Amino acid sequence: MLKEKYHPKDFEDKLYQEWEEKGYFKPNMDSTKESYCIMMPPPNVTGKLHMGHALDGTIQDILIRFKRMQGYNTLWLPGSDHASISTEMKVVQKLKEEGKTKQELGREKFLEEAWEWTRLYGGTIQEQQRKLGCSCDWDRRRFTLDKGLSDAVLEEFINLYNQGYIYKGTRMVNWCPNCHTAISDAEVEYQEETSCLWHLRYPIKGENQFIEVATTRPETMLGDTAVAVHPEDERYKDIVGKVCILPIVNREIPIIADEFVETEFGTGCVKITPAHDPNDYQAGVKHNLEFIEVFDSKCMMKDFMPEIKGMTASQARPIIVEKLKELGALVSIEDYTHNVGKCERCKTTIEPRISEQWFVKMKELAEPAIKAVRNDEIKFVPKRYEKTYFNWMENIQDWCISRQLWWGHPIPAYYCEQCGEIHVAKTAPKICEKCGSNQLQQDPDTLDTWFSSALWPFSTLGWPNKDAEDLKVFYPTNVLVTGYDIIFFWVARMVFSGLYAMKEKPFSDVLIHGIVRDSQGRKMSKTLGNGVDPIEVINEYGADALRFSVLSGTTMGNDIRYMPEKLEQASNFANKIWNAAKFITMNMVEEKEIINFHDQNYNAQINQHQANAFHIEDKWILNKLNKLVVEVTTNIENYDLGVALDKIYNFIWNEFCDWYIEMVKSRLYSENQEEKIRVCYVLDYVFGIAMKLLHPFMPFVTSQIYRNLVQYNDKELMVSKWPQSKKEFDYNEQEEIIEKIKNMIIEIRNIRSTKNIHPSKKSELIFVTTKYQNELKELEQILLKLGFGNKLTIQEDKTGISENAINIIKEDIELYMPLEGLIDIEEERKRLEGEKIKLEAEVARCEKMLSNPGFVKKAPQAKIEEEKEKLAKYKEMLNKVQESLKTKN
């Protein structure tokens, strides 16, 4: 029995616990069923649910519930990521608050602290995902540092190393001074900053002239080893090959020509600091320049000038600029806006520096990954995001995978202290294969978090054990749901990793959603204080309302504005269906009577109900429902989830609650038990199917309601069968007449409203038609009730109708309402004049189109015939309006 009022707290947690205990989230492992698998993007293990997670989880849960109801062998596998940088930063901060440091503690003790932190906070987000209603198989959840996934990481690293894809080398990397580690190109985000452009001049050796350079980083000039100009820049052709003197340190450096120089930037001359700029690094390698680092390993200034030693770059900059000014080397300073690389985690400005790191050679691995998307083996939804993917993959650089961190997967490389030989192995070798020494030390670095995440679609299923049952059944997976901001972080790496390790794509579809922003379109952040806690929303409105609010009115790939009013809309909708369910159950006949009605009126041999089983309004709602089933199924399969939800919402709120229930109340309250049973049967059936369609979107309220409906021979809602359209419920003709009647009733209400006619004042309803006389007789009680009528008259012509009667004209049917004493005749004349103008415009539009030779020649014949039919219809309606106007003049 449903409670009087809708309170989601009364049942949401209980329902979820029951679903989990009954094993509904697990795959059925029925080999006769087609499998369907989604891998949950693993959130940071110590993270908390934010609105992005709520959106991501809701989308995945909709898809998995939909496929589960369709009978697939479904697996939604959850898990979490160890998040090396993020977690290590949090543990370091905790230690700092306790007066300890990472170095003082030592690696072993620090890792104990990190594991304790993970155990303490690691389950928070999973409990929050349960609150959201995520129906994933928690018994299969994985963690990127658990043994199985760690074994997979070792296997992948060693395979790539043995085949020459992983190497150790000294190259320029992105260094985060705050995290004290190298990071990959994908972990650098660029922000526009206002700074300065300093113009400096370097004297040319042996000549009384200078070369002027422009730089945004004057502090790195101490490491300059050349000045470069473009080879085709006529201004500087005569000085290429000469030598200039670097101010302050008086180092002689060459003037070189290189095509990477932009002639429009500054003066067209650029200083080359190979140790501190990616472009300069390439120029340094190409021209065999010296590499001079101005920062130490902690990004502090070296001893080029005593007064700046040990300073940060920002501290040293004004001192260096002042020194250049003293020497006459500072020409000018101008304001300048440019993009600055920031650490994706801590937002610190990145310092390009030369470092010895481990890398993955990417060019060859990227080629099959590019081809898989080009050939539509893997599809992006929306398709436009393929451009982001291709742009990254086609310009990919070698991936720096080593991190100077302790929390993470240790790099399985061991160095012989005697001869320097590198051994890569799953376990530490006892002796050096080259010299026999037993003095071996493991590489102190760990792997980039994204290295293990790249293996997620198959490592979680049991790889490298290729005989693992889950791997055989569920790989490749079906769809990856993620935001557009990690296409290159994660999606691209999963694709090439899956193709390399499994020789098969990791998933078929990549469903891209946008970012949840605040109501002003701003990104949610702690700085702005505009973040929304999903759990607080759930506690106030319920999980169903939150799920509705992040999807209704949205389109995949586009950013979503979080609108609090949508929560109110969602809550009102939940209340609406709750009250509808209460109305139905309170007026429901005995269950056995519903079953008997079905048995008596359903012909199992031809799989359909008897022709006289339903009234015209029943057939209308059944036809509407039939169409809805087809449309919603198609929408979900095409990932148009926001469209599907809005269609279900409109059907339940408008068609079912506001129209059908109102139409059948008189039958429901009548003394005719047979009619009551008939209505109850339709109410129960239509509302039950509507709950099935809505269930993936709002699982809690639909399940609670469904248990109180008859829907005999069916199981728990979430494991019941997804509805299919029924040919026997194709009642298009009945829908056509009811839609006309609805439109007429709406017009009646509008007319009465504009003319302030009190609801208690009724009028005669006179219908003129030769086509719908039987249907109107059947609908008499509905028409009188909803049309504020006191008498219904049906006739073939306008004989006896008052000239002052209001008329509403539709195709094949006219309605006249004698309203003497109720309205102003002049106002009615104005209304008809407005209707006449609209119809004249439609007639003119049709005539213009049909008189256009281009349209007649190119348009399909069916379209031409459709326009001709419209023209005839509008002309007929116009004639009737003109006739009515004559009676008002």
XYZ file of N, CA, C and O in Angstrom, residues 829-843 874 877-879 881-883 885:
92
model
N -16.549 37.755 -32.949
C -16.260 38.137 -34.330
C -14.754 38.394 -34.508
O -14.151 37.980 -35.491
N -14.145 39.056 -33.511
C -12.700 39.328 -33.585
C -11.894 38.030 -33.580
O -10.888 37.901 -34.269
N -12.363 37.063 -32.776
C -11.653 35.776 -32.730
C -11.677 35.087 -34.090
O -10.673 34.556 -34.564
N -12.866 35.124 -34.718
C -12.998 34.505 -36.034
C -12.162 35.235 -37.079
O -11.590 34.605 -37.991
N -12.062 36.549 -36.959
C -11.218 37.322 -37.875
C -9.760 36.872 -37.754
O -9.046 36.738 -38.749
N -9.316 36.635 -36.510
C -7.949 36.151 -36.296
C -7.734 34.780 -36.900
O -6.701 34.509 -37.516
N -8.736 33.910 -36.756
C -8.656 32.578 -37.323
C -8.619 32.664 -38.852
O -7.892 31.920 -39.521
N -9.391 33.594 -39.408
C -9.435 33.782 -40.859
C -8.063 34.199 -41.393
O -7.592 33.675 -42.417
N -7.389 35.109 -40.686
C -6.057 35.580 -41.112
C -5.057 34.416 -41.120
O -4.265 34.265 -42.049
N -5.113 33.572 -40.073
C -4.205 32.423 -40.000
C -4.429 31.465 -41.167
O -3.485 31.006 -41.810
N -5.692 31.166 -41.445
C -6.008 30.223 -42.521
C -5.663 30.798 -43.887
O -5.191 30.083 -44.781
N -5.865 32.093 -44.082
C -5.495 32.726 -45.352
C -3.987 32.630 -45.581
O -3.528 32.418 -46.712
N -3.224 32.777 -44.501
C -1.754 32.670 -44.602
C -1.349 31.250 -44.997
O -0.447 31.054 -45.819
N -2.023 30.249 -44.423
C -1.707 28.854 -44.753
C -2.076 28.553 -46.206
O -1.342 27.867 -46.917
N -3.223 29.057 -46.650
C -3.636 28.857 -48.048
C -2.614 29.491 -48.988
O -2.182 28.884 -49.981
N -7.289 23.510 -45.804
C -7.286 24.888 -45.311
C -8.344 25.737 -46.028
O -8.980 26.602 -45.419
N -11.718 24.861 -44.469
C -11.837 25.466 -43.141
C -12.029 26.974 -43.253
O -12.798 27.571 -42.504
N -11.341 27.598 -44.223
C -11.465 29.040 -44.427
C -12.886 29.403 -44.853
O -13.468 30.394 -44.371
N -13.456 28.604 -45.740
C -14.832 28.851 -46.186
C -15.806 28.811 -45.008
O -16.721 29.632 -44.912
N -15.122 29.365 -41.828
C -14.905 30.534 -40.964
C -15.561 31.766 -41.581
O -16.200 32.573 -40.893
N -15.422 31.905 -42.915
C -16.031 33.058 -43.591
C -17.551 33.025 -43.487
O -18.206 34.058 -43.313
N -18.110 31.808 -43.576
C -19.557 31.669 -43.417
C -19.986 32.079 -42.012
O -21.012 32.759 -41.823
N -18.473 34.156 -40.078
C -18.323 35.610 -39.945
C -19.526 36.356 -40.496
O -19.926 37.409 -39.982
